[in-house]
PDB file of C-alpha atoms and ligand atoms in Angstrom:
ATOM      1  CA  MET A 120       0.132   0.027  -0.163  1.00 60.00           C
ATOM      2  CA  ARG A 121       3.094   1.998   0.978  1.00 68.00           C
ATOM      3  CA  ARG A 122       4.849   1.546  -2.102  1.00 73.00           C
ATOM      4  CA  THR A 123       1.569   2.604  -4.441  1.00 82.00           C
ATOM      5  CA  LEU A 124       1.263   5.867  -2.246  1.00 84.00           C
ATOM      6  CA  ARG A 125       4.850   6.389  -3.090  1.00 85.00           C
ATOM      7  CA  ALA A 126       4.859   5.226  -6.731  1.00 86.00           C
ATOM      8  CA  ALA A 127       1.848   7.106  -7.021  1.00 86.00           C
ATOM      9  CA  MET A 128       2.967  10.418  -5.328  1.00 85.00           C
ATOM     10  CA  VAL A 129       6.853  10.179  -7.968  1.00 86.00           C
ATOM     11  CA  THR A 130       4.204   9.894 -10.740  1.00 88.00           C
ATOM     12  CA  GLY A 131       2.176  12.751  -9.983  1.00 87.00           C
ATOM     13  CA  ALA A 132       5.394  14.971  -9.265  1.00 87.00           C
ATOM     14  CA  VAL A 133       7.547  13.815 -12.661  1.00 87.00           C
ATOM     15  CA  LEU A 134       3.562  14.840 -14.453  1.00 87.00           C
ATOM     16  CA  VAL A 135       3.803  18.413 -12.963  1.00 86.00           C
ATOM     17  CA  ALA A 136       7.599  18.881 -13.665  1.00 85.00           C
ATOM     18  CA  LEU A 137       6.793  17.438 -16.961  1.00 84.00           C
ATOM     19  CA  VAL A 138       3.765  20.018 -17.755  1.00 79.00           C
ATOM     20  CA  GLY A 139       6.068  23.088 -15.656  1.00 79.00           C
ATOM     21  CA  ALA A 140       8.676  22.409 -18.631  1.00 78.00           C
ATOM     22  CA  PHE A 141       6.205  22.308 -21.119  1.00 75.00           C
ATOM     23  CA  TYR A 142       4.821  25.714 -19.751  1.00 73.00           C
ATOM     24  CA  VAL A 143       8.189  27.146 -19.590  1.00 75.00           C
ATOM     25  CA  PHE A 144       9.463  26.131 -23.071  1.00 79.00           C
ATOM     26  CA  ARG A 145       6.099  25.722 -25.464  1.00 78.00           C
ATOM     27  CA  THR A 146       8.126  28.628 -27.392  1.00 77.00           C
ATOM     28  CA  PRO A 147      10.834  27.038 -28.423  1.00 80.00           C
ATOM     29  CA  LEU A 148       9.235  23.209 -28.531  1.00 82.00           C
ATOM     30  CA  LEU A 149       6.772  24.270 -31.099  1.00 81.00           C
ATOM     31  CA  LEU A 150       9.652  26.774 -33.243  1.00 83.00           C
ATOM     32  CA  LYS A 151      11.486  22.924 -33.115  1.00 87.00           C
ATOM     33  CA  ALA A 152       8.157  21.194 -33.908  1.00 85.00           C
ATOM     34  CA  ILE A 153       8.455  23.130 -36.621  1.00 84.00           C
ATOM     35  CA  GLU A 154      11.303  22.990 -38.110  1.00 86.00           C
ATOM     36  CA  LEU A 155      11.993  19.509 -37.819  1.00 88.00           C
ATOM     37  CA  VAL A 156       8.397  18.617 -39.677  1.00 86.00           C
ATOM     38  CA  GLY A 157      10.177  21.049 -42.117  1.00 84.00           C
ATOM     39  CA  ALA A 158       8.367  22.881 -45.014  1.00 85.00           C
ATOM     40  CA  PRO A 159       6.130  21.649 -47.383  1.00 91.00           C
ATOM     41  CA  PRO A 160       7.361  21.061 -51.252  1.00 93.00           C
ATOM     42  CA  LEU A 161       6.626  24.656 -53.714  1.00 95.00           C
ATOM     43  CA  ALA A 162       3.351  23.557 -55.766  1.00 93.00           C
ATOM     44  CA  ALA A 163       3.547  22.497 -58.907  1.00 95.00           C
ATOM     45  CA  GLN A 164       2.589  25.626 -61.487  1.00 94.00           C
ATOM     46  CA  GLU A 165      -0.183  23.699 -63.290  1.00 93.00           C
ATOM     47  CA  ALA A 166      -1.518  23.658 -59.246  1.00 92.00           C
ATOM     48  CA  VAL A 167      -1.477  26.990 -58.457  1.00 90.00           C
ATOM     49  CA  VAL A 168      -5.534  28.738 -59.361  1.00 88.00           C
ATOM     50  CA  LEU A 169      -4.826  32.470 -60.138  1.00 87.00           C
ATOM     51  CA  GLY A 170      -7.646  35.238 -59.405  1.00 84.00           C
ATOM     52  CA  GLU A 171      -8.951  36.934 -62.841  1.00 84.00           C
ATOM     53  CA  GLU A 172      -6.658  39.672 -62.185  1.00 88.00           C
ATOM     54  CA  GLU A 173      -3.328  37.913 -61.173  1.00 91.00           C
ATOM     55  CA  ILE A 174      -0.468  36.594 -63.973  1.00 94.00           C
ATOM     56  CA  TRP A 175       2.741  35.087 -63.451  1.00 96.00           C
ATOM     57  CA  ALA A 176       5.635  37.117 -63.902  1.00 96.00           C
ATOM     58  CA  ASP A 177       7.777  34.366 -64.200  1.00 97.00           C
ATOM     59  CA  ASP A 178       7.024  30.543 -62.439  1.00 97.00           C
ATOM     60  CA  PHE A 179       7.368  32.169 -59.062  1.00 97.00           C
ATOM     61  CA  TYR A 180       5.801  34.989 -58.316  1.00 97.00           C
ATOM     62  CA  THR A 181       2.665  36.814 -59.344  1.00 96.00           C
ATOM     63  CA  VAL A 182       2.081  39.945 -59.927  1.00 96.00           C
ATOM     64  CA  GLU A 183      -1.297  41.745 -59.725  1.00 95.00           C
ATOM     65  CA  ARG A 184      -2.174  45.486 -60.897  1.00 96.00           C
ATOM     66  CA  LEU A 185      -4.937  47.132 -57.883  1.00 95.00           C
ATOM     67  CA  ASP A 186      -4.378  50.265 -59.415  1.00 95.00           C
ATOM     68  CA  ALA A 187      -1.922  51.964 -62.263  1.00 94.00           C
ATOM     69  CA  GLN A 188       0.463  52.661 -59.862  1.00 96.00           C
ATOM     70  CA  THR A 189       0.403  49.763 -56.937  1.00 97.00           C
ATOM     71  CA  TYR A 190       0.856  45.839 -57.365  1.00 97.00           C
ATOM     72  CA  ALA A 191       0.387  43.438 -55.702  1.00 97.00           C
ATOM     73  CA  ILE A 192       3.900  40.737 -55.033  1.00 97.00           C
ATOM     74  CA  SER A 193       3.056  36.655 -53.908  1.00 96.00           C
ATOM     75  CA  GLU A 194       4.185  33.581 -53.899  1.00 96.00           C
ATOM     76  CA  PRO A 195       1.463  31.168 -53.781  1.00 93.00           C
ATOM     77  CA  ARG A 196       3.452  27.864 -54.306  1.00 95.00           C
ATOM     78  CA  TYR A 197       4.743  28.960 -51.557  1.00 95.00           C
ATOM     79  CA  PHE A 198       2.663  27.126 -48.438  1.00 92.00           C
ATOM     80  CA  ARG A 199       2.686  30.445 -46.669  1.00 92.00           C
ATOM     81  CA  ASP A 200       1.778  32.166 -49.512  1.00 92.00           C
ATOM     82  CA  VAL A 201       3.471  35.060 -48.821  1.00 95.00           C
ATOM     83  CA  TYR A 202       2.097  38.680 -50.550  1.00 96.00           C
ATOM     84  CA  SER A 203       4.663  42.027 -51.179  1.00 98.00           C
ATOM     85  CA  TYR A 204       2.977  45.087 -52.410  1.00 98.00           C
ATOM     86  CA  LEU A 205       4.895  48.131 -54.576  1.00 98.00           C
ATOM     87  CA  ILE A 206       3.564  51.490 -54.494  1.00 98.00           C
ATOM     88  CA  VAL A 207       4.986  53.556 -57.446  1.00 98.00           C
ATOM     89  CA  GLY A 208       5.347  57.583 -57.029  1.00 98.00           C
ATOM     90  CA  ASP A 209       5.931  59.970 -60.066  1.00 98.00           C
ATOM     91  CA  ARG A 210       9.378  60.548 -58.778  1.00 98.00           C
ATOM     92  CA  GLU A 211      10.205  56.892 -57.045  1.00 97.00           C
ATOM     93  CA  ALA A 212       8.777  53.865 -55.514  1.00 98.00           C
ATOM     94  CA  LEU A 213       8.395  51.508 -52.293  1.00 98.00           C
ATOM     95  CA  LEU A 214       8.129  47.800 -51.699  1.00 98.00           C
ATOM     96  CA  ILE A 215       6.405  46.972 -48.737  1.00 98.00           C
ATOM     97  CA  ASP A 216       7.644  43.772 -47.443  1.00 98.00           C
ATOM     98  CA  SER A 217      10.487  41.780 -49.057  1.00 98.00           C
ATOM     99  CA  GLY A 218       8.374  38.132 -49.769  1.00 98.00           C
ATOM    100  CA  SER A 219      10.086  34.883 -48.450  1.00 97.00           C
ATOM    101  CA  PRO A 220      13.795  34.318 -48.814  1.00 97.00           C
ATOM    102  CA  LEU A 221      12.830  31.773 -51.115  1.00 97.00           C
ATOM    103  CA  ARG A 222      13.854  33.821 -54.307  1.00 97.00           C
ATOM    104  CA  ASP A 223      14.757  36.887 -55.629  1.00 98.00           C
ATOM    105  CA  ILE A 224      11.773  39.446 -55.973  1.00 98.00           C
ATOM    106  CA  SER A 225      13.972  42.334 -56.837  1.00 98.00           C
ATOM    107  CA  THR A 226      14.260  40.984 -60.691  1.00 98.00           C
ATOM    108  CA  ILE A 227      10.116  41.054 -60.423  1.00 98.00           C
ATOM    109  CA  VAL A 228      10.241  45.083 -59.301  1.00 98.00           C
ATOM    110  CA  ALA A 229      12.198  45.669 -61.871  1.00 98.00           C
ATOM    111  CA  GLN A 230      10.109  44.824 -64.143  1.00 97.00           C
ATOM    112  CA  LEU A 231       7.277  47.289 -62.614  1.00 98.00           C
ATOM    113  CA  THR A 232       9.207  50.266 -62.818  1.00 98.00           C
ATOM    114  CA  GLU A 233      12.449  51.577 -63.238  1.00 97.00           C
ATOM    115  CA  LYS A 234      12.037  54.290 -60.733  1.00 97.00           C
ATOM    116  CA  PRO A 235      14.631  53.997 -56.895  1.00 97.00           C
ATOM    117  CA  VAL A 236      12.734  51.676 -54.888  1.00 98.00           C
ATOM    118  CA  SER A 237      12.951  51.696 -51.188  1.00 98.00           C
ATOM    119  CA  VAL A 238      12.028  48.706 -48.877  1.00 98.00           C
ATOM    120  CA  ILE A 239      10.457  48.634 -45.248  1.00 98.00           C
ATOM    121  CA  ALA A 240       9.017  45.682 -43.837  1.00 98.00           C
ATOM    122  CA  THR A 241       5.753  45.333 -42.165  1.00 98.00           C
ATOM    123  CA  HIS A 242       8.283  43.337 -39.195  1.00 97.00           C
ATOM    124  CA  LEU A 243      10.606  41.682 -39.286  1.00 97.00           C
ATOM    125  CA  HIS A 244       9.523  37.704 -39.404  1.00 96.00           C
ATOM    126  CA  PHE A 245      11.893  35.998 -42.062  1.00 97.00           C
ATOM    127  CA  ASP A 246       9.165  36.030 -44.981  1.00 97.00           C
ATOM    128  CA  HIS A 247       8.930  39.947 -44.792  1.00 98.00           C
ATOM    129  CA  VAL A 248      12.340  40.877 -45.280  1.00 98.00           C
ATOM    130  CA  GLY A 249      14.355  37.908 -47.195  1.00 98.00           C
ATOM    131  CA  ASN A 250      15.348  40.417 -50.386  1.00 98.00           C
ATOM    132  CA  HIS A 251      15.736  43.442 -48.049  1.00 98.00           C
ATOM    133  CA  THR A 252      19.777  42.941 -49.248  1.00 96.00           C
ATOM    134  CA  ARG A 253      18.886  43.354 -52.727  1.00 97.00           C
ATOM    135  CA  PHE A 254      17.611  46.876 -52.284  1.00 96.00           C
ATOM    136  CA  GLU A 255      19.879  50.119 -52.589  1.00 92.00           C
ATOM    137  CA  LYS A 256      18.331  51.425 -49.715  1.00 98.00           C
ATOM    138  CA  VAL A 257      16.561  49.794 -46.762  1.00 98.00           C
ATOM    139  CA  LEU A 258      14.081  51.824 -44.591  1.00 98.00           C
ATOM    140  CA  MET A 259      13.704  51.880 -40.928  1.00 98.00           C
ATOM    141  CA  PRO A 260      10.279  52.270 -38.771  1.00 98.00           C
ATOM    142  CA  ASP A 261      11.711  54.999 -35.763  1.00 98.00           C
ATOM    143  CA  LEU A 262      11.971  53.104 -33.265  1.00 98.00           C
ATOM    144  CA  ALA A 263      13.632  53.710 -30.459  1.00 97.00           C
ATOM    145  CA  ASP A 264      14.014  49.803 -29.602  1.00 96.00           C
ATOM    146  CA  LEU A 265      14.800  49.204 -33.474  1.00 98.00           C
ATOM    147  CA  ARG A 266      17.719  52.545 -33.593  1.00 97.00           C
ATOM    148  CA  ALA A 267      19.119  51.694 -30.541  1.00 97.00           C
ATOM    149  CA  ARG A 268      20.085  48.084 -31.595  1.00 97.00           C
ATOM    150  CA  THR A 269      21.832  49.746 -34.929  1.00 98.00           C
ATOM    151  CA  ARG A 270      25.650  49.516 -34.594  1.00 97.00           C
ATOM    152  CA  ASP A 271      27.433  51.284 -37.282  1.00 96.00           C
ATOM    153  CA  SER A 272      24.260  51.909 -39.376  1.00 96.00           C
ATOM    154  CA  LYS A 273      23.771  48.058 -40.141  1.00 97.00           C
ATOM    155  CA  PHE A 274      21.067  45.957 -38.345  1.00 98.00           C
ATOM    156  CA  VAL A 275      20.198  42.769 -37.375  1.00 98.00           C
ATOM    157  CA  PRO A 276      17.675  40.926 -36.479  1.00 97.00           C
ATOM    158  CA  GLU A 277      17.821  38.981 -33.530  1.00 95.00           C
ATOM    159  CA  THR A 278      16.849  34.747 -33.981  1.00 93.00           C
ATOM    160  CA  LEU A 279      13.486  35.178 -32.142  1.00 90.00           C
ATOM    161  CA  GLU A 280      12.166  37.876 -34.445  1.00 93.00           C
ATOM    162  CA  HIS A 281      13.356  36.834 -37.413  1.00 95.00           C
ATOM    163  CA  LEU A 282      12.013  33.306 -36.858  1.00 94.00           C
ATOM    164  CA  GLY A 283      13.741  31.763 -40.331  1.00 94.00           C
ATOM    165  CA  LYS A 284      15.491  29.023 -38.218  1.00 92.00           C
ATOM    166  CA  VAL A 285      11.832  26.794 -38.544  1.00 92.00           C
ATOM    167  CA  GLU A 286      13.030  27.010 -42.036  1.00 94.00           C
ATOM    168  CA  GLY A 287      16.499  26.721 -42.302  1.00 93.00           C
ATOM    169  CA  TYR A 288      17.315  30.668 -43.112  1.00 95.00           C
ATOM    170  CA  ALA A 289      19.787  32.715 -41.546  1.00 95.00           C
ATOM    171  CA  VAL A 290      19.075  36.132 -40.106  1.00 97.00           C
ATOM    172  CA  PRO A 291      20.327  38.762 -42.407  1.00 96.00           C
ATOM    173  CA  GLY A 292      21.116  41.673 -41.254  1.00 97.00           C
ATOM    174  CA  TRP A 293      21.367  44.737 -43.595  1.00 98.00           C
ATOM    175  CA  ASP A 294      22.510  49.052 -43.667  1.00 97.00           C
ATOM    176  CA  VAL A 295      19.585  51.082 -42.379  1.00 98.00           C
ATOM    177  CA  GLY A 296      19.413  54.049 -45.617  1.00 98.00           C
ATOM    178  CA  GLY A 297      16.675  55.706 -44.105  1.00 98.00           C
ATOM    179  CA  TRP A 298      14.803  56.369 -40.398  1.00 98.00           C
ATOM    180  CA  TRP A 299      10.651  56.615 -41.290  1.00 98.00           C
ATOM    181  CA  SER A 300       9.392  58.268 -38.115  1.00 98.00           C
ATOM    182  CA  VAL A 301       6.095  57.180 -36.546  1.00 98.00           C
ATOM    183  CA  ASP A 302       2.557  59.322 -38.412  1.00 98.00           C
ATOM    184  CA  ARG A 303       4.657  60.589 -40.838  1.00 98.00           C
ATOM    185  CA  GLU A 304       4.723  61.292 -44.088  1.00 98.00           C
ATOM    186  CA  LEU A 305       6.917  60.163 -47.038  1.00 98.00           C
ATOM    187  CA  ASP A 306       5.992  61.828 -50.695  1.00 98.00           C
ATOM    188  CA  LEU A 307       6.749  59.309 -53.138  1.00 98.00           C
ATOM    189  CA  GLY A 308       6.020  61.818 -55.864  1.00 98.00           C
ATOM    190  CA  GLY A 309       2.123  62.906 -55.885  1.00 96.00           C
ATOM    191  CA  ARG A 310       2.011  59.679 -53.801  1.00 97.00           C
ATOM    192  CA  VAL A 311       1.512  60.145 -50.132  1.00 98.00           C
ATOM    193  CA  LEU A 312       2.376  57.478 -47.260  1.00 98.00           C
ATOM    194  CA  THR A 313       1.971  57.488 -44.044  1.00 98.00           C
ATOM    195  CA  LEU A 314       4.270  55.413 -41.323  1.00 98.00           C
ATOM    196  CA  LEU A 315       1.309  54.108 -38.341  1.00 98.00           C
ATOM    197  CA  ALA A 316       3.180  51.750 -35.748  1.00 98.00           C
ATOM    198  CA  THR A 317       0.744  48.700 -34.842  1.00 98.00           C
ATOM    199  CA  PRO A 318       2.434  46.620 -32.108  1.00 96.00           C
ATOM    200  CA  GLY A 319       0.298  43.666 -31.096  1.00 94.00           C
ATOM    201  CA  HIS A 320       2.007  40.903 -33.377  1.00 94.00           C
ATOM    202  CA  THR A 321       5.100  42.141 -32.687  1.00 94.00           C
ATOM    203  CA  PRO A 322       6.428  44.917 -31.094  1.00 95.00           C
ATOM    204  CA  ASP A 323       7.945  46.384 -33.983  1.00 96.00           C
ATOM    205  CA  SER A 324       5.263  46.393 -36.293  1.00 97.00           C
ATOM    206  CA  ILE A 325       4.498  48.782 -39.006  1.00 98.00           C
ATOM    207  CA  SER A 326       1.338  49.112 -40.784  1.00 98.00           C
ATOM    208  CA  ILE A 327       1.264  51.917 -44.607  1.00 98.00           C
ATOM    209  CA  TRP A 328      -1.439  53.697 -44.916  1.00 98.00           C
ATOM    210  CA  ASP A 329      -2.411  55.377 -48.149  1.00 98.00           C
ATOM    211  CA  ARG A 330      -4.799  57.685 -46.668  1.00 97.00           C
ATOM    212  CA  SER A 331      -5.951  59.099 -50.304  1.00 96.00           C
ATOM    213  CA  ARG A 332      -6.428  55.836 -51.112  1.00 97.00           C
ATOM    214  CA  HIS A 333      -8.042  54.473 -48.579  1.00 97.00           C
ATOM    215  CA  ARG A 334      -6.042  51.418 -48.464  1.00 98.00           C
ATOM    216  CA  LEU A 335      -3.670  49.958 -44.996  1.00 98.00           C
ATOM    217  CA  PHE A 336      -1.039  48.007 -45.856  1.00 98.00           C
ATOM    218  CA  MET A 337      -1.064  45.848 -42.666  1.00 97.00           C
ATOM    219  CA  GLY A 338       1.330  42.440 -42.543  1.00 96.00           C
ATOM    220  CA  ASP A 339       0.327  40.247 -39.961  1.00 95.00           C
ATOM    221  CA  TYR A 340      -1.501  42.266 -38.169  1.00 94.00           C
ATOM    222  CA  ALA A 341      -5.366  40.466 -38.964  1.00 87.00           C
ATOM    223  CA  GLY A 342      -7.147  39.301 -41.973  1.00 84.00           C
ATOM    224  CA  ASP A 343      -9.162  36.256 -42.664  1.00 85.00           C
ATOM    225  CA  GLY A 344      -7.780  32.923 -41.381  1.00 87.00           C
ATOM    226  CA  GLU A 345      -5.811  33.234 -38.421  1.00 89.00           C
ATOM    227  CA  ILE A 346      -4.024  35.798 -36.207  1.00 91.00           C
ATOM    228  CA  TYR A 347      -1.232  34.905 -34.558  1.00 91.00           C
ATOM    229  CA  ALA A 348      -0.952  36.391 -31.422  1.00 90.00           C
ATOM    230  CA  PHE A 349       1.468  33.546 -29.530  1.00 85.00           C
ATOM    231  CA  LEU A 350       4.650  34.151 -31.271  1.00 86.00           C
ATOM    232  CA  PRO A 351       7.761  34.982 -28.852  1.00 80.00           C
ATOM    233  CA  ASN A 352       6.977  38.758 -28.486  1.00 86.00           C
ATOM    234  CA  SER A 353       3.337  39.235 -29.639  1.00 90.00           C
ATOM    235  CA  SER A 354       1.122  40.738 -26.735  1.00 91.00           C
ATOM    236  CA  LEU A 355      -2.521  40.855 -26.545  1.00 92.00           C
ATOM    237  CA  GLY A 356      -2.161  43.923 -24.768  1.00 92.00           C
ATOM    238  CA  ALA A 357      -0.798  45.779 -28.145  1.00 94.00           C
ATOM    239  CA  TYR A 358      -3.208  44.568 -29.777  1.00 93.00           C
ATOM    240  CA  LEU A 359      -6.098  45.440 -28.420  1.00 95.00           C
ATOM    241  CA  GLU A 360      -4.869  48.979 -27.798  1.00 96.00           C
ATOM    242  CA  THR A 361      -3.311  48.819 -31.503  1.00 97.00           C
ATOM    243  CA  THR A 362      -7.242  48.099 -32.851  1.00 97.00           C
ATOM    244  CA  GLU A 363      -9.172  50.944 -30.473  1.00 97.00           C
ATOM    245  CA  ARG A 364      -6.758  53.305 -32.018  1.00 98.00           C
ATOM    246  CA  LEU A 365      -6.956  52.092 -35.675  1.00 98.00           C
ATOM    247  CA  LEU A 366     -10.883  51.838 -35.633  1.00 97.00           C
ATOM    248  CA  SER A 367     -11.277  55.702 -33.770  1.00 97.00           C
ATOM    249  CA  ASP A 368      -8.384  57.063 -36.319  1.00 97.00           C
ATOM    250  CA  LEU A 369      -9.363  55.369 -40.145  1.00 97.00           C
ATOM    251  CA  PRO A 370     -12.253  55.950 -42.281  1.00 97.00           C
ATOM    252  CA  PRO A 371     -14.372  53.047 -42.529  1.00 96.00           C
ATOM    253  CA  GLU A 372     -14.455  52.566 -46.399  1.00 97.00           C
ATOM    254  CA  THR A 373      -9.931  51.774 -45.120  1.00 97.00           C
ATOM    255  CA  PHE A 374      -9.360  48.578 -47.354  1.00 96.00           C
ATOM    256  CA  LEU A 375      -6.147  46.784 -45.132  1.00 96.00           C
ATOM    257  CA  PHE A 376      -3.851  44.980 -47.446  1.00 96.00           C
ATOM    258  CA  ALA A 377      -3.212  41.692 -45.494  1.00 94.00           C
ATOM    259  CA  ALA A 378       0.336  39.537 -45.885  1.00 95.00           C
ATOM    260  CA  HIS A 379      -1.011  36.383 -46.553  1.00 93.00           C
ATOM    261  CA  GLY A 380      -3.237  34.498 -48.830  1.00 86.00           C
ATOM    262  CA  GLY A 381      -5.637  31.507 -47.320  1.00 63.00           C
ATOM    263  CA  ALA A 382      -5.072  28.625 -48.669  1.00 50.00           C
ATOM    264  CA  ASP A 383      -7.817  28.585 -51.663  1.00 59.00           C
ATOM    265  CA  SER A 384      -6.818  32.938 -52.110  1.00 63.00           C
ATOM    266  CA  LYS A 385      -7.049  34.322 -55.893  1.00 67.00           C
ATOM    267  CA  ALA A 386      -6.466  37.095 -54.643  1.00 80.00           C
ATOM    268  CA  ALA A 387      -4.694  40.117 -52.781  1.00 88.00           C
ATOM    269  CA  PRO A 388      -6.138  39.336 -49.790  1.00 90.00           C
ATOM    270  CA  GLY A 389      -7.936  41.828 -47.022  1.00 89.00           C
ATOM    271  CA  VAL A 390     -10.459  42.911 -44.995  1.00 91.00           C
ATOM    272  CA  GLY A 391     -12.605  45.805 -44.182  1.00 93.00           C
ATOM    273  CA  VAL A 392     -12.835  47.404 -41.086  1.00 95.00           C
ATOM    274  CA  GLN A 393     -15.532  45.400 -39.869  1.00 95.00           C
ATOM    275  CA  ASN A 394     -13.148  43.049 -39.242  1.00 94.00           C
ATOM    276  CA  LEU A 395     -10.873  45.355 -36.433  1.00 95.00           C
ATOM    277  CA  VAL A 396     -14.466  45.686 -34.759  1.00 96.00           C
ATOM    278  CA  ASP A 397     -14.960  41.596 -34.882  1.00 96.00           C
ATOM    279  CA  LEU A 398     -11.135  41.884 -33.233  1.00 95.00           C
ATOM    280  CA  ARG A 399     -11.323  44.580 -31.220  1.00 97.00           C
ATOM    281  CA  ASP A 400     -14.088  43.073 -29.348  1.00 97.00           C
ATOM    282  CA  GLY A 401     -13.147  39.185 -29.101  1.00 95.00           C
ATOM    283  CA  LEU A 402      -9.721  40.770 -27.452  1.00 94.00           C
ATOM    284  CA  ARG A 403     -11.819  42.701 -25.321  1.00 94.00           C
ATOM    285  CA  ALA A 404     -13.964  39.405 -24.398  1.00 94.00           C
ATOM    286  CA  MET A 405     -10.696  37.167 -24.169  1.00 91.00           C
ATOM    287  CA  ARG A 406      -9.166  39.425 -21.800  1.00 90.00           C
ATOM    288  CA  ASP A 407     -12.228  39.494 -19.830  1.00 90.00           C
ATOM    289  CA  GLY A 408     -12.801  35.711 -20.131  1.00 89.00           C
ATOM    290  CA  ARG A 409     -15.727  35.363 -21.703  1.00 92.00           C
ATOM    291  CA  LEU A 410     -14.392  33.884 -25.322  1.00 92.00           C
ATOM    292  CA  ALA A 411     -13.508  30.795 -25.297  1.00 90.00           C
ATOM    293  CA  GLY A 412     -10.957  29.289 -26.453  1.00 90.00           C
ATOM    294  CA  SER A 413     -10.205  25.669 -28.421  1.00 91.00           C
ATOM    295  CA  GLY A 414      -7.313  23.533 -28.399  1.00 90.00           C
ATOM    296  CA  PHE A 415      -4.258  23.051 -26.284  1.00 83.00           C
ATOM    297  CA  TRP A 416      -1.605  25.482 -27.401  1.00 81.00           C
ATOM    298  CA  PRO A 417      -1.491  28.448 -29.073  1.00 86.00           C
ATOM    299  CA  ARG A 418      -5.381  28.062 -28.149  1.00 89.00           C
ATOM    300  CA  ALA A 419      -7.923  29.210 -30.835  1.00 92.00           C
ATOM    301  CA  TYR A 420     -10.419  32.376 -30.314  1.00 93.00           C
ATOM    302  CA  PRO A 421     -13.278  32.573 -32.515  1.00 93.00           C
ATOM    303  CA  LEU A 422     -14.120  35.747 -33.918  1.00 92.00           C
ATOM    304  CA  ASN A 423     -15.888  35.481 -36.582  1.00 90.00           C
ATOM    305  CA  GLY A 424     -17.217  32.727 -38.941  1.00 86.00           C
ATOM    306  CA  ASN A 425     -13.937  32.734 -40.694  1.00 87.00           C
ATOM    307  CA  THR A 426     -10.689  33.918 -38.240  1.00 90.00           C
ATOM    308  CA  HIS A 427      -9.512  33.330 -34.607  1.00 92.00           C
ATOM    309  CA  VAL A 428      -6.954  34.465 -32.768  1.00 92.00           C
ATOM    310  CA  LEU A 429      -4.645  32.167 -31.885  1.00 92.00           C
ATOM    311  CA  ALA A 430      -3.096  33.072 -28.369  1.00 89.00           C
ATOM    312  CA  ASP A 431      -1.451  31.915 -25.275  1.00 81.00           C
ATOM    313  CA  TRP A 432      -3.905  31.342 -22.485  1.00 71.00           C
ATOM    314  CA  ALA A 433      -5.820  34.327 -22.967  1.00 62.00           C
ATOM    315  CA  GLY A 434      -7.901  34.748 -19.335  1.00 61.00           C
ATOM    316  CA  PRO A 435      -7.873  37.243 -17.534  1.00 59.00           C
ATOM    317  CA  GLY A 436      -4.652  38.946 -16.020  1.00 53.00           C
ATOM    318  CA  GLY A 437      -2.803  36.225 -18.147  1.00 60.00           C
ATOM    319  CA  SER A 438       0.709  37.232 -18.932  1.00 56.00           C
ATOM    320  CA  SER A 439       0.139  37.964 -23.198  1.00 72.00           C
ATOM    321  CA  TRP A 440      -1.683  40.616 -21.723  1.00 74.00           C
ATOM    322  CA  ASP A 441       1.143  42.742 -20.843  1.00 69.00           C
ATOM    323  CA  PHE A 442       3.045  45.105 -23.228  1.00 61.00           C
ATOM    324  CA  ASP A 443       5.732  47.831 -23.251  1.00 52.00           C
TER     325      ASP A 443
HETATM  326 ZN1  LIG B 231       4.903  37.548 -39.401  1.00 81.03          ZN
END
């Protein structure tokens, strides 16, 4: 009897230790698991169904002309289906995100404009800075943390900000060609863009606002499908604060372009402002313990019929509400 009790206590202690270890190391464990599984192979070009406005630019990239001076460049054969956006002004052009490191997006950009091109990333994940070093001028958002970590004009993301290890990509570094202040305008020549700080997915995430055309290019901040709020540095508190601010600042007719298509996306992906309303309401309900999640980790919290927030355990007072 005593032996059975002792065995049960030992088993219990081991279980508690295992659960504790999982909790502490959940993020590196998940990243390692993703790394071990590996990325699926590229889809066959013939198997990709394009949208009406999308055309192949080569055997990897597609281009969709959103208007005479705006292009969406996508990677539909890659399972992450990354979208980068090229904004062309009368004098110069801006590439928002430089895509995954799989191929060289600069050759496609060169086919679309002869103007000098600057590049800026919505955030530092590997599938958005993959071609930064191929462009002459890399702009960075003027955020104190990023400035403080720049040495002799060179910036190198941290491993957990870049996350390229999960697909075998080394962390790149680049020379910073200019700092773009938050809420400041950049004039490309008849085309004025504003940089907005939109932390949540990562602390230094930004969005580029084309106010006159009612468009916001928001990277991985929101969109249909899954919103990643569980990654290293993600913060539900920052997400909620950003969403409330955007809802008060953006005109209701604004269209928000995302940086990943869904599996069946056949056009540049995006959502309307209603998606932000759903996100704000969902985040408030998560914070107050009124919205149930499903799954073990990350937990999926439904916002509407087709969008979930993937988050850490998100109950009231949970650590993932902290930021700053
Ligand atoms: Zn991301």
